[in-house]
């Protein structure tokens, strides 16, 4: 069984992620981190899911059993855990969250002592320990070596100060009306506080979590709801966060959702104008529209592509000396401000852009037109290597000759194959997708279920 997926360990709470599994995982992680320990402290935060109580207690039991002292800080955004882990000089940080998934799911994300997400190699080492009962037994401590735990409730102020400091001192949100959707998630306290302290007139939605309503018809997955309120209250902009606040979706003053690639393009050129962009490039994923690439090229900027996942984006940013990147889904990374995608830090940069340009959001955040893109997801019974699918290259060759970009990949967490085609001619893209989809269904998964 493989534990780690695209972003930590994630699954149905109480089933895949039951108390025993979490305890074992905590012991394995503790034994791994202990090899390079300096403080013997690990920070643990969570979002607002009911199952967070079970998982948090299991984590504490596992970590203390291998000698770690645990600092519990309660509901806080994922990027806050990354920041506070380094700030409080802990050996590691752990976030309990399944991000944008429904409340039934939960997950565990790990950060090293610098607040960075773990590399694939680190995750593999923890997995190896997890499945080795002898190492787990040997790593268990007794007597005075058993760790302790304590809960600290006042660290919220540290994160608020850090995020506020990323907003230009000469700007104010005074007079700006903002609709904020907290998704009944981890940022339900910090997000309204930050915007309010910077002077905004904040209309806050979904800031009353009850353990079951996180992401439930709200937040970044349902930005249309924010759009309605923006128009109703004549707000300047809408901001929708997901359950752990590491991503955001922006809605302009007309109630229209701003495409993630357009947001990346507008922010990247803005950073260049402000002389704060490093590396003369932006890192995005293979999913980003080619129109973004062409737009950046027209401004003498390069688009670098990584695999899907904000962790992969950040790794390439480090390799190429770039301080800005993200995913079209809303994970945006300003590495000078945060070590991972941070919905609040990104929101403040978007607001700074609008104020600097003295333009409405619908103008400032709409710098180019996207090329037609079609994505189809198909359920599969097995994930057969793409290079072993006979006839696939022959199907793709004429499609590519039309100038259509293709991306075929398997989901990292589900039994799905994702087919993406993109080109300047919408009709050609649709016709090519019909051919490709028909081929996949006929040759491999005749009974598969198609859904968007």
XYZ file of C-alpha atoms in Angstrom:
452
model
C 0.000 0.000 0.000
C 1.279 3.472 -0.875
C 0.665 6.171 1.727
C 1.773 9.431 0.143
C 0.000 10.967 -2.822
C 0.382 14.258 -4.677
C 0.094 16.301 -1.493
C 0.810 14.298 1.643
C -1.361 11.439 2.900
C -5.065 11.765 2.192
C -8.141 9.557 2.376
C -11.455 8.771 4.057
C -11.144 9.546 7.769
C -11.828 6.518 9.965
C -11.208 4.115 7.096
C -7.969 4.737 5.176
C -6.920 7.272 7.803
C -7.916 5.516 10.996
C -6.376 6.113 14.421
C -3.997 3.132 14.241
C -2.662 4.116 10.807
C -2.152 7.709 11.903
C -0.360 6.626 15.088
C 1.995 4.415 13.077
C 2.576 7.201 10.560
C 3.375 9.637 13.381
C 5.888 7.197 14.862
C 7.500 6.663 11.459
C 7.721 10.398 10.798
C 9.071 11.049 14.296
C 11.767 8.408 13.893
C 12.729 9.946 10.543
C 12.842 13.555 11.790
C 14.707 12.473 14.917
C 17.795 11.672 12.806
C 18.394 15.385 12.232
C 16.703 16.778 15.324
C 17.809 20.005 16.968
C 14.889 20.820 19.273
C 12.818 17.621 19.653
C 9.682 19.711 18.983
C 7.048 19.232 16.288
C 4.228 21.670 15.505
C 0.742 20.337 14.715
C -2.139 22.328 13.230
C -5.415 21.394 11.590
C -8.424 22.656 9.674
C -12.005 22.489 10.978
C -13.030 18.900 10.153
C -14.574 16.839 12.949
C -12.111 14.016 12.247
C -9.261 16.391 13.049
C -9.729 15.610 16.751
C -9.173 11.895 16.213
C -6.193 12.376 13.918
C -4.592 15.047 16.110
C -4.725 12.827 19.195
C -3.329 9.867 17.275
C -0.496 12.036 15.950
C 0.338 13.279 19.433
C 0.376 9.708 20.791
C 2.667 8.504 18.028
C 5.068 11.448 18.208
C 5.376 11.455 22.001
C 5.965 7.677 21.967
C 9.185 8.234 19.993
C 10.334 11.098 22.201
C 8.931 14.237 20.588
C 7.353 17.190 22.376
C 4.297 18.342 20.424
C 2.967 21.886 20.123
C -0.712 21.962 19.143
C -2.044 25.241 17.747
C -5.539 24.281 16.599
C -7.224 25.475 13.388
C -4.786 27.457 11.246
C -4.142 27.714 7.483
C -1.651 25.292 5.947
C 0.805 28.089 5.027
C 0.699 29.256 8.653
C 2.013 25.859 9.734
C 4.874 26.187 7.239
C 5.719 29.667 8.540
C 5.380 28.875 12.241
C 7.399 25.656 12.017
C 10.458 27.648 11.004
C 9.621 30.666 13.183
C 9.241 28.534 16.322
C 12.329 26.463 15.449
C 10.601 23.112 15.381
C 12.100 20.018 13.793
C 9.000 19.642 11.632
C 5.440 20.801 11.127
C 2.314 18.741 10.470
C -0.971 19.999 9.018
C -4.123 17.915 9.354
C -6.253 18.759 6.331
C -7.709 17.360 3.134
C -7.660 20.830 1.569
C -10.652 21.241 -0.773
C -12.035 17.718 -0.220
C -15.388 17.185 1.571
C -15.428 16.879 5.371
C -15.501 13.055 5.304
C -11.918 13.039 4.015
C -8.847 14.166 5.860
C -5.118 14.285 5.273
C -1.703 14.852 6.768
C 0.891 17.191 5.283
C 4.466 17.342 6.541
C 6.928 20.252 6.551
C 10.642 20.209 7.375
C 12.301 22.557 9.850
C 12.539 25.282 7.200
C 8.816 25.135 6.465
C 9.224 23.332 3.145
C 7.069 20.427 2.028
C 8.941 17.150 2.094
C 10.652 15.852 -1.014
C 9.517 12.592 -2.581
C 12.666 10.951 -1.222
C 11.811 12.004 2.348
C 8.271 10.689 1.976
C 9.608 7.366 0.700
C 11.889 7.074 3.741
C 8.969 7.684 6.111
C 6.906 5.110 4.212
C 9.727 2.594 4.509
C 9.818 3.058 8.285
C 6.007 2.822 8.463
C 6.050 -0.686 6.985
C 8.976 -1.905 9.094
C 7.552 -3.137 12.436
C 11.019 -3.813 13.832
C 12.207 -0.227 13.242
C 8.980 1.112 14.760
C 9.442 -1.061 17.831
C 13.093 -0.084 18.237
C 12.218 3.595 17.848
C 9.732 3.591 20.731
C 11.046 5.200 23.929
C 10.256 4.703 27.628
C 10.454 6.497 30.967
C 11.725 10.057 30.956
C 12.353 9.900 27.203
C 8.615 9.917 26.384
C 7.591 13.283 24.955
C 4.970 15.772 26.104
C 2.335 17.932 24.449
C 0.899 21.370 25.012
C -1.626 23.575 23.286
C -0.798 27.184 22.395
C -3.661 29.443 21.309
C -1.922 32.780 20.764
C 0.285 32.025 17.738
C -2.385 33.397 15.391
C -0.928 36.869 15.929
C 2.497 35.846 14.598
C 1.030 34.700 11.292
C -1.200 37.764 10.960
C 1.792 40.085 11.420
C 3.847 38.114 8.874
C 1.144 38.232 6.188
C 0.299 41.898 6.786
C 3.965 42.820 6.382
C 3.861 41.485 2.809
C 1.403 44.246 1.854
C 3.089 47.514 0.735
C 3.330 50.038 3.574
C 2.257 52.920 1.339
C -1.021 51.245 0.373
C -4.277 50.856 2.299
C -7.472 48.930 1.705
C -9.457 51.855 3.090
C -12.545 52.394 0.963
C -12.316 48.977 -0.710
C -15.240 46.598 -0.271
C -14.255 42.935 -0.324
C -16.402 39.808 -0.213
C -14.477 37.052 1.569
C -15.516 33.380 1.591
C -13.655 31.404 4.267
C -15.121 28.017 3.222
C -15.892 27.301 6.896
C -12.259 26.287 7.020
C -8.932 26.971 8.675
C -8.796 30.702 7.843
C -12.158 31.603 9.351
C -10.447 33.754 11.993
C -7.247 35.020 10.408
C -8.563 36.025 6.970
C -11.245 38.540 8.085
C -8.876 39.915 10.709
C -6.080 40.634 8.225
C -8.323 42.384 5.695
C -10.106 44.358 8.411
C -6.847 45.545 9.985
C -5.645 46.754 6.598
C -8.742 48.964 6.341
C -11.086 47.044 4.060
C -14.862 46.906 4.327
C -15.147 43.120 4.610
C -18.288 41.132 3.898
C -17.440 37.711 5.336
C -19.144 34.505 4.236
C -18.920 30.972 5.655
C -16.887 31.720 8.780
C -18.849 29.481 11.157
C -17.380 25.970 10.951
C -19.199 23.164 12.749
C -16.970 20.254 11.817
C -19.083 19.149 8.875
C -19.578 22.219 6.654
C -16.007 22.807 5.445
C -16.048 23.280 1.630
C -19.742 22.394 1.658
C -21.174 24.463 -1.189
C -18.780 27.274 -0.384
C -15.232 28.542 -0.779
C -12.882 28.211 -3.745
C -14.872 25.319 -5.220
C -18.019 27.472 -5.477
C -16.865 30.987 -6.468
C -20.164 31.723 -8.235
C -21.694 32.213 -4.777
C -19.153 34.959 -4.084
C -19.931 36.488 -7.459
C -23.602 36.915 -6.535
C -22.738 38.694 -3.284
C -20.156 40.886 -5.020
C -22.804 42.154 -7.414
C -25.458 42.456 -4.719
C -23.252 44.581 -2.452
C -21.406 46.331 -5.296
C -18.094 45.133 -3.954
C -14.755 45.826 -5.614
C -13.600 42.214 -5.541
C -14.380 38.767 -4.155
C -11.907 36.337 -2.579
C -12.738 32.650 -2.069
C -10.405 30.418 -0.055
C -10.405 26.648 0.198
C -10.590 24.609 3.403
C -6.956 25.013 4.441
C -6.472 28.424 2.772
C -3.479 27.476 0.638
C -5.287 28.507 -2.534
C -7.681 31.196 -3.637
C -10.100 32.043 -6.418
C -10.686 35.698 -7.301
C -13.970 37.199 -8.507
C -13.993 40.613 -10.205
C -16.404 43.474 -9.537
C -18.763 42.162 -12.225
C -19.127 38.861 -10.387
C -17.009 36.954 -12.922
C -14.433 34.385 -11.828
C -10.895 35.333 -12.821
C -9.125 32.479 -14.608
C -6.105 31.156 -12.712
C -3.744 31.487 -15.671
C -4.796 35.093 -16.246
C -4.140 35.742 -12.564
C -0.639 34.267 -12.863
C 0.078 36.367 -15.951
C -1.147 39.614 -14.404
C 0.781 39.032 -11.160
C 3.992 38.022 -12.916
C 4.138 41.146 -15.102
C 3.176 43.254 -12.074
C 6.116 41.884 -10.115
C 8.382 42.712 -13.048
C 7.070 46.287 -13.112
C 7.716 46.521 -9.357
C 11.272 45.181 -9.863
C 10.625 42.347 -7.417
C 10.524 39.434 -9.889
C 13.548 37.148 -9.765
C 14.687 34.926 -12.598
C 12.691 36.731 -15.299
C 10.273 33.826 -15.304
C 7.192 32.252 -13.791
C 6.791 28.578 -12.939
C 3.423 27.005 -13.715
C 2.362 23.420 -14.383
C 1.825 21.415 -17.537
C -1.891 22.233 -17.130
C -1.480 25.966 -17.782
C -2.844 27.418 -21.012
C -0.312 28.178 -23.763
C -1.814 31.659 -24.013
C -0.119 32.369 -20.672
C 3.206 31.297 -22.132
C 2.746 33.515 -25.207
C 1.687 36.475 -23.032
C 4.739 36.185 -20.795
C 7.018 35.783 -23.818
C 5.638 39.049 -25.208
C 6.907 40.707 -21.997
C 10.336 39.055 -22.288
C 9.461 36.592 -19.554
C 9.736 32.804 -19.633
C 7.128 30.249 -18.585
C 8.683 27.213 -16.932
C 6.455 24.154 -16.543
C 6.497 21.602 -13.743
C 4.452 18.527 -12.947
C 1.074 19.074 -11.253
C 1.284 19.964 -7.562
C 2.437 23.088 -5.782
C 5.328 21.099 -4.292
C 6.642 20.473 -7.805
C 6.171 24.127 -8.716
C 8.215 25.195 -5.702
C 10.996 22.702 -6.422
C 11.448 24.106 -9.923
C 11.299 27.663 -8.593
C 14.236 26.842 -6.312
C 16.182 25.128 -9.081
C 15.808 28.074 -11.466
C 16.121 30.923 -8.980
C 12.531 32.111 -9.526
C 10.450 33.658 -6.737
C 6.986 33.419 -8.318
C 4.881 30.551 -9.589
C 1.668 28.638 -9.127
C -1.102 26.489 -10.494
C -4.134 27.627 -12.441
C -6.237 26.036 -9.684
C -5.268 28.859 -7.319
C -2.122 27.644 -5.547
C 0.087 30.714 -5.966
C 3.553 30.930 -4.452
C 5.400 34.133 -3.621
C 8.509 32.497 -2.184
C 9.780 35.772 -0.714
C 6.654 35.765 1.469
C 5.646 32.124 1.989
C 7.196 28.665 1.608
C 4.080 27.202 0.024
C 0.869 28.296 -1.670
C -0.792 30.907 0.554
C -4.283 32.126 -0.310
C -4.095 35.177 1.959
C -0.609 36.295 0.897
C -1.686 35.909 -2.740
C -4.889 37.850 -2.122
C -2.916 40.783 -0.709
C -0.674 40.841 -3.787
C -3.747 40.857 -6.032
C -5.180 43.782 -4.066
C -1.845 45.635 -4.271
C -1.839 45.157 -8.048
C -5.325 46.650 -8.400
C -4.479 49.625 -6.198
C -1.162 50.317 -7.948
C -2.702 50.195 -11.409
C -5.789 52.136 -10.298
C -7.916 49.808 -12.401
C -10.971 47.687 -11.730
C -10.353 44.001 -11.172
C -12.079 43.103 -14.461
C -9.445 45.129 -16.335
C -6.304 44.589 -14.261
C -6.782 40.818 -14.001
C -7.767 40.171 -17.618
C -4.489 40.708 -19.531
C -5.001 38.202 -22.365
C -7.474 35.765 -23.910
C -7.147 32.043 -23.300
C -6.861 29.454 -26.058
C -9.686 26.880 -26.174
C -8.866 24.013 -23.816
C -10.800 20.795 -23.261
C -10.303 18.445 -20.323
C -11.993 15.052 -20.047
C -11.642 12.683 -17.079
C -12.252 8.956 -17.533
C -12.493 6.340 -14.800
C -10.067 3.462 -15.317
C -9.738 -0.017 -13.896
C -5.923 0.099 -13.951
C -3.204 2.665 -14.601
C -1.382 1.056 -17.513
C 1.810 2.955 -18.460
C 1.042 5.324 -21.332
C 4.006 4.058 -23.375
C 2.449 0.572 -23.315
C -0.834 1.694 -24.866
C -0.606 0.450 -28.468
C -1.705 2.996 -31.049
C -1.715 6.031 -28.760
C 1.169 7.794 -30.498
C -0.409 7.149 -33.880
C -3.628 8.816 -32.671
C -1.755 11.814 -31.260
C 0.517 12.451 -34.242
C -2.117 14.059 -36.540
C -3.556 15.975 -33.571
C -0.168 17.507 -32.840
C 0.349 18.403 -36.489
C -2.692 20.678 -36.180
C -0.818 22.678 -33.538
C -2.881 21.210 -30.698
C -1.097 20.692 -27.370
C -1.893 17.431 -25.584
C -1.434 16.279 -22.015
C -2.403 12.792 -20.899
C -1.792 11.756 -17.306
C -3.206 9.676 -14.506
C -4.633 11.186 -11.346
C -2.284 10.864 -8.375
C -5.103 10.063 -5.962
C -7.900 8.418 -7.981
C -8.318 5.794 -10.698
C -8.759 8.316 -13.473
C -6.992 9.229 -16.680
C -7.058 12.909 -17.614
C -7.101 13.941 -21.267
C -6.303 17.565 -22.071
C -6.214 19.136 -25.525
C -5.597 22.794 -26.285
C -5.361 24.849 -29.476
C -6.369 28.110 -31.100
C -9.276 26.567 -33.054
C -12.077 25.404 -30.731
C -13.738 23.172 -33.333
C -10.492 21.343 -34.090
C -9.888 20.806 -30.376
C -13.380 19.344 -29.901
C -13.068 17.072 -32.935
C -9.649 15.856 -31.827
C -10.916 15.170 -28.301
C -13.760 13.052 -29.677
C -11.199 10.942 -31.548
C -8.852 10.625 -28.568
C -11.617 9.867 -26.074
C -13.130 7.252 -28.367
C -9.746 5.578 -28.757
C -9.127 5.391 -24.997
C -12.617 4.017 -24.299
C -12.527 1.473 -27.118
C -9.028 0.132 -26.676
C -8.669 0.220 -22.900
C -11.752 0.990 -20.863
C -14.821 0.285 -22.883
C -17.072 0.406 -19.786
C -15.467 3.442 -18.194
C -17.641 6.291 -16.949
C -17.036 9.728 -18.429
C -17.593 12.758 -16.224
C -16.278 16.314 -16.112
